[in-house]
């Protein structure tokens, strides 16, 4: 888990406006996401049912979801009243199983550029391909 924590520190250092960054782990048996390492304010959302909120939506779809303005999202659950935009990227292991997701919240609208999204998707792909090494 230390490697995942280091990635979060590096992200907050590299990217302006990443106020909350964290990983949610898939629990396929219970059909919930479970909060893993994160940086930012404490959250009440330590368990999120599949399908609920943007993170839960990504758990079902397996697709990156970029919300430039969370206020316009029907399925958004507020972690913080200050959050204006959110990016959630699925993480698949080497066998193609959805094992986790990266969740990033910003206090500004339109924080995530297309190039930033692509860069973070590549990072998540690398993490997934080496999932055991990152989580041991």
Coordinates of N, CA and C in Angstrom, one line a residue:
X1 N 0.8 -1.2 0.0 CA 0.0 0.0 0.0 C 0.9 1.3 0.0
X2 N 2.1 1.1 0.5 CA 3.0 2.3 0.5 C 3.2 2.9 -0.9
X3 N 3.3 2.0 -1.9 CA 3.5 2.5 -3.3 C 2.3 3.3 -3.8
X4 N 1.1 2.8 -3.4 CA -0.1 3.6 -3.8 C -0.2 4.9 -3.1
X5 N 0.2 5.0 -1.8 CA 0.3 6.3 -1.1 C 1.3 7.2 -1.7
X6 N 2.4 6.7 -2.2 CA 3.4 7.5 -2.8 C 2.9 8.1 -4.1
X7 N 2.1 7.3 -4.9 CA 1.5 7.8 -6.1 C 0.6 9.0 -5.8
X8 N -0.2 8.9 -4.7 CA -1.1 10.0 -4.4 C -0.3 11.2 -4.0
X9 N 0.8 11.1 -3.2 CA 1.6 12.2 -2.9 C 2.2 12.9 -4.1
X10 N 2.7 12.1 -5.0 CA 3.2 12.6 -6.3 C 2.2 13.3 -7.1
X11 N 1.0 12.8 -7.2 CA -0.1 13.4 -7.9 C -0.4 14.8 -7.4
X12 N -0.5 14.9 -6.0 CA -0.9 16.2 -5.4 C 0.3 17.2 -5.6
X13 N 1.5 16.7 -5.7 CA 2.6 17.6 -6.0 C 2.7 18.1 -7.4
X14 N 2.3 17.2 -8.3 CA 2.5 17.5 -9.8 C 1.3 18.3 -10.3
X15 N 0.1 18.0 -9.8 CA -1.1 18.6 -10.4 C -1.7 19.6 -9.5
X16 N -1.9 20.8 -9.9 CA -2.6 21.8 -9.2 C -4.1 21.5 -9.1
X17 N -4.7 21.7 -8.0 CA -6.2 21.6 -7.9 C -6.7 20.2 -7.5
X18 N -5.8 19.3 -7.2 CA -6.2 17.9 -6.8 C -6.3 17.9 -5.3
X19 N -7.5 18.4 -4.8 CA -7.7 18.5 -3.4 C -7.9 17.2 -2.6
X20 N -8.5 16.3 -3.3 CA -8.7 14.9 -2.7 C -8.4 13.9 -3.8
X21 N -7.5 13.0 -3.4 CA -7.1 11.9 -4.3 C -7.1 10.6 -3.5
X22 N -7.7 9.6 -4.1 CA -7.7 8.3 -3.3 C -8.1 7.1 -4.2
X23 N -7.9 6.0 -3.6 CA -8.2 4.7 -4.3 C -9.4 4.1 -3.6
X24 N -10.3 3.6 -4.4 CA -11.4 2.7 -3.9 C -11.1 1.3 -4.4
X25 N -11.3 0.3 -3.6 CA -11.1 -1.1 -4.0 C -12.4 -1.8 -4.2
X26 N -12.5 -2.6 -5.2 CA -13.7 -3.3 -5.6 C -13.9 -4.5 -4.6
X27 N -15.1 -4.6 -4.1 CA -15.4 -5.8 -3.4 C -16.6 -6.4 -4.2
X28 N -16.2 -7.3 -5.1 CA -17.2 -7.9 -6.0 C -18.3 -8.7 -5.3
X29 N -17.9 -9.4 -4.2 CA -18.8 -10.2 -3.5 C -19.9 -9.4 -2.8
X30 N -19.6 -8.3 -2.2 CA -20.5 -7.4 -1.5 C -21.1 -6.4 -2.5
X31 N -20.5 -6.3 -3.7 CA -20.9 -5.2 -4.7 C -20.8 -3.8 -4.1
X32 N -19.7 -3.6 -3.5 CA -19.4 -2.2 -2.9 C -17.9 -1.9 -3.2
X33 N -17.7 -0.6 -3.2 CA -16.3 0.0 -3.2 C -15.9 0.2 -1.8
X34 N -14.7 -0.1 -1.5 CA -14.1 0.2 -0.1 C -13.0 1.1 -0.2
X35 N -13.0 2.2 0.6 CA -12.0 3.2 0.6 C -10.6 2.6 0.9
X36 N -9.7 2.9 0.1 CA -8.3 2.6 0.4 C -7.5 3.8 0.7
X37 N -6.2 3.9 0.4 CA -5.4 5.0 0.7 C -5.9 6.3 0.0
X38 N -5.8 7.4 0.7 CA -6.3 8.7 0.2 C -5.5 9.8 0.8
X39 N -5.6 11.0 0.2 CA -5.0 12.2 0.7 C -6.1 13.3 0.5
X40 N -6.4 14.0 1.6 CA -7.4 15.1 1.6 C -8.2 14.9 2.8
X41 N -9.3 15.7 2.8 CA -10.2 15.7 4.0 C -10.8 14.3 4.2
X42 N -11.1 14.0 5.4 CA -11.8 12.7 5.7 C -13.1 12.7 5.0
X43 N -13.5 11.5 4.6 CA -14.8 11.3 3.9 C -15.7 10.3 4.7
X44 N -17.0 10.6 4.6 CA -17.9 9.6 5.2 C -18.1 8.4 4.2
X45 N -17.7 8.6 3.0 CA -17.9 7.6 1.9 C -16.8 6.5 2.0
X46 N -16.8 5.7 3.0 CA -15.8 4.6 3.1 C -16.3 3.4 2.4
X47 N -17.6 3.3 2.2 CA -18.2 2.2 1.4 C -19.2 2.8 0.5
X48 N -19.1 2.5 -0.8 CA -20.0 3.0 -1.8 C -20.6 1.8 -2.6
X49 N -21.9 1.7 -2.6 CA -22.5 0.6 -3.4 C -22.3 0.8 -4.9
X50 N -22.1 -0.3 -5.6 CA -22.0 -0.3 -7.0 C -23.2 0.5 -7.6
X51 N -23.0 1.4 -8.5 CA -24.1 2.1 -9.1 C -24.4 3.4 -8.4
X52 N -24.0 3.7 -7.2 CA -24.3 4.9 -6.5 C -23.2 5.9 -6.7
X53 N -23.6 7.1 -7.1 CA -22.6 8.2 -7.3 C -21.7 7.9 -8.5
X54 N -20.8 8.8 -8.7 CA -19.9 8.7 -9.9 C -19.0 7.5 -9.7
X55 N -18.4 7.3 -8.5 CA -17.6 6.1 -8.3 C -18.3 4.8 -8.5
X56 N -19.5 4.7 -7.9 CA -20.3 3.5 -8.1 C -20.7 3.3 -9.5
X57 N -20.9 4.4 -10.3 CA -21.2 4.3 -11.7 C -20.0 3.7 -12.5
X58 N -18.8 4.1 -12.1 CA -17.6 3.6 -12.8 C -17.4 2.1 -12.4
X59 N -17.8 1.7 -11.2 CA -17.7 0.3 -10.8 C -18.6 -0.6 -11.7
X60 N -19.7 0.0 -12.1 CA -20.6 -0.8 -13.0 C -20.1 -0.7 -14.5
X61 N -19.8 0.5 -14.9 CA -19.5 0.7 -16.4 C -18.0 0.2 -16.7
X62 N -17.1 0.4 -15.8 CA -15.7 0.1 -16.1 C -15.1 1.1 -17.0
X63 N -15.7 2.3 -17.1 CA -15.2 3.4 -18.0 C -14.9 4.6 -17.1
X64 N -13.8 5.3 -17.6 CA -13.4 6.6 -17.0 C -14.6 7.5 -17.0
X65 N -14.8 8.3 -15.9 CA -15.9 9.3 -15.9 C -15.3 10.6 -15.5
X66 N -15.5 11.6 -16.3 CA -14.9 13.0 -16.0 C -16.2 13.9 -15.9
X67 N -16.3 14.5 -14.7 CA -17.4 15.4 -14.4 C -16.8 16.8 -14.2
X68 N -16.7 17.6 -15.3 CA -16.2 18.9 -15.2 C -16.9 19.9 -14.2
X69 N -18.2 19.6 -14.0 CA -19.0 20.3 -13.1 C -20.0 19.4 -12.4
X70 N -19.6 19.0 -11.2 CA -20.4 18.0 -10.5 C -21.8 18.4 -10.2
X71 N -22.1 19.7 -10.2 CA -23.5 20.2 -9.9 C -24.4 19.8 -11.0
X72 N -23.9 19.5 -12.2 CA -24.8 19.1 -13.3 C -24.9 17.6 -13.5
X73 N -24.4 16.9 -12.5 CA -24.4 15.4 -12.5 C -25.6 14.9 -11.7
X74 N -26.5 14.1 -12.3 CA -27.6 13.5 -11.6 C -27.2 12.5 -10.5
X75 N -26.1 11.8 -10.8 CA -25.7 10.7 -9.9 C -24.6 11.1 -8.9
X76 N -24.4 12.4 -8.7 CA -23.3 12.8 -7.9 C -23.6 12.7 -6.4
X77 N -22.8 12.2 -5.6 CA -22.9 12.2 -4.1 C -21.8 13.1 -3.6
X78 N -22.1 14.1 -2.9 CA -21.1 15.1 -2.4 C -20.3 14.6 -1.3
X79 N -19.0 14.6 -1.5 CA -18.1 14.2 -0.4 C -17.7 15.5 0.3
X80 N -17.7 16.6 -0.4 CA -17.4 17.9 0.1 C -18.2 18.9 -0.6
X81 N -18.7 19.9 0.1 CA -19.5 21.0 -0.6 C -18.6 21.8 -1.5
X82 N -17.3 21.7 -1.3 CA -16.4 22.5 -2.1 C -16.0 21.9 -3.4
X83 N -16.3 20.6 -3.5 CA -15.9 19.9 -4.8 C -16.7 20.4 -6.0
X84 N -16.0 20.8 -7.0 CA -16.6 21.3 -8.2 C -16.5 20.4 -9.4
X85 N -15.4 19.6 -9.5 CA -15.2 18.6 -10.6 C -14.6 17.4 -10.0
X86 N -14.8 16.3 -10.7 CA -14.3 15.0 -10.3 C -13.9 14.1 -11.5
X87 N -12.9 13.3 -11.3 CA -12.4 12.4 -12.3 C -12.3 11.0 -11.6
X88 N -12.9 10.0 -12.2 CA -12.8 8.6 -11.7 C -12.3 7.7 -12.8
X89 N -11.2 7.0 -12.5 CA -10.6 6.1 -13.5 C -10.5 4.7 -13.0
X90 N -11.1 3.7 -13.7 CA -11.0 2.3 -13.3 C -9.6 1.8 -13.4
X91 N -9.3 0.8 -12.6 CA -8.0 0.1 -12.6 C -8.3 -1.4 -12.8
X92 N -7.8 -2.0 -13.9 CA -8.0 -3.4 -14.2 C -6.7 -4.1 -14.0
X93 N -6.7 -5.3 -13.4 CA -5.5 -6.0 -13.2 C -5.1 -6.7 -14.5
X94 N -4.0 -7.5 -14.5 CA -3.4 -8.1 -15.7 C -4.4 -9.1 -16.3
X95 N -5.3 -9.6 -15.5 CA -6.3 -10.5 -16.1 C -7.6 -9.8 -16.6
X96 N -7.6 -8.5 -16.5 CA -8.7 -7.7 -17.0 C -9.8 -7.6 -16.0
X97 N -9.6 -7.9 -14.7 CA -10.6 -7.8 -13.7 C -10.5 -6.4 -13.1
X98 N -11.7 -5.7 -13.0 CA -11.7 -4.4 -12.3 C -11.5 -4.5 -10.8
X99 N -10.3 -4.0 -10.4 CA -9.9 -4.2 -9.0 C -10.0 -3.0 -8.1
X100 N -10.0 -1.8 -8.8 CA -10.0 -0.6 -8.0 C -10.3 0.6 -8.9
X101 N -10.3 1.8 -8.3 CA -10.4 3.0 -9.1 C -9.7 4.1 -8.4
X102 N -9.3 5.0 -9.2 CA -8.7 6.3 -8.7 C -9.7 7.3 -8.8
X103 N -9.9 8.0 -7.7 CA -10.9 9.1 -7.6 C -10.2 10.4 -7.2
X104 N -10.5 11.4 -8.0 CA -9.8 12.7 -7.8 C -10.9 13.8 -7.8
X105 N -10.9 14.6 -6.7 CA -11.8 15.7 -6.6 C -11.1 17.0 -6.6
X106 N -11.7 18.1 -7.2 CA -11.1 19.4 -7.2 C -12.1 20.4 -6.8
X107 N -11.6 21.5 -6.2 CA -12.5 22.6 -5.8 C -12.7 23.6 -6.9
X108 N -12.2 23.3 -8.1 CA -12.5 24.2 -9.3 C -13.2 23.4 -10.3
X109 N -14.0 24.0 -11.1 CA -14.6 23.4 -12.3 C -13.6 23.2 -13.4
X110 N -13.8 22.3 -14.2 CA -13.0 22.0 -15.4 C -11.5 21.9 -15.1
X111 N -11.2 21.2 -14.0 CA -9.8 21.0 -13.6 C -9.0 20.1 -14.5
X112 N -9.7 19.1 -15.1 CA -9.0 18.0 -15.7 C -8.9 18.2 -17.2
X113 N -7.8 18.5 -17.8 CA -7.6 18.6 -19.2 C -7.6 17.2 -19.9
X114 N -7.8 17.2 -21.2 CA -7.8 15.9 -21.9 C -6.5 15.2 -21.7
X115 N -5.4 16.0 -21.8 CA -4.1 15.4 -21.7 C -3.8 14.8 -20.2
X116 N -4.3 15.5 -19.2 CA -4.2 15.0 -17.9 C -5.0 13.7 -17.7
X117 N -6.2 13.7 -18.2 CA -7.0 12.5 -18.1 C -6.3 11.3 -18.8
X118 N -5.7 11.5 -20.0 CA -5.0 10.5 -20.7 C -3.8 10.0 -19.9
X119 N -3.0 11.0 -19.3 CA -1.9 10.6 -18.5 C -2.2 9.8 -17.3
X120 N -3.3 10.1 -16.7 CA -3.7 9.4 -15.5 C -4.3 8.0 -15.8
X121 N -4.9 7.9 -17.0 CA -5.4 6.6 -17.4 C -4.2 5.7 -17.7
X122 N -3.2 6.2 -18.3 CA -2.0 5.4 -18.5 C -1.4 5.0 -17.1
X123 N -1.3 5.9 -16.2 CA -0.8 5.5 -14.8 C -1.7 4.4 -14.2
X124 N -3.0 4.5 -14.3 CA -3.9 3.5 -13.8 C -3.7 2.2 -14.5
X125 N -3.4 2.2 -15.8 CA -3.2 1.0 -16.5 C -1.9 0.3 -16.0
X126 N -0.8 1.1 -15.8 CA 0.4 0.6 -15.2 C 0.2 0.0 -13.8
X127 N -0.5 0.7 -13.0 CA -0.8 0.2 -11.7 C -1.5 -1.1 -11.7
X128 N -2.5 -1.2 -12.6 CA -3.3 -2.4 -12.7 C -2.5 -3.6 -13.2
X129 N -1.6 -3.4 -14.2 CA -0.8 -4.5 -14.7 C 0.2 -5.0 -13.7
X130 N 0.5 -4.2 -12.6 CA 1.4 -4.6 -11.6 C 0.7 -4.6 -10.2
X131 N -0.6 -4.9 -10.2 CA -1.5 -4.7 -9.0 C -0.9 -5.4 -7.8
X132 N -0.4 -6.6 -7.9 CA 0.1 -7.3 -6.7 C 1.2 -6.5 -6.1
X133 N 2.1 -6.0 -6.9 CA 3.3 -5.3 -6.4 C 2.9 -4.0 -5.7
X134 N 1.8 -3.3 -6.2 CA 1.4 -2.1 -5.6 C 0.6 -2.3 -4.3
X135 N 0.0 -3.4 -4.1 CA -0.9 -3.6 -3.0 C -0.3 -4.5 -1.9
X136 N 0.9 -5.0 -2.1 CA 1.5 -5.9 -1.1 C 2.3 -5.1 -0.1

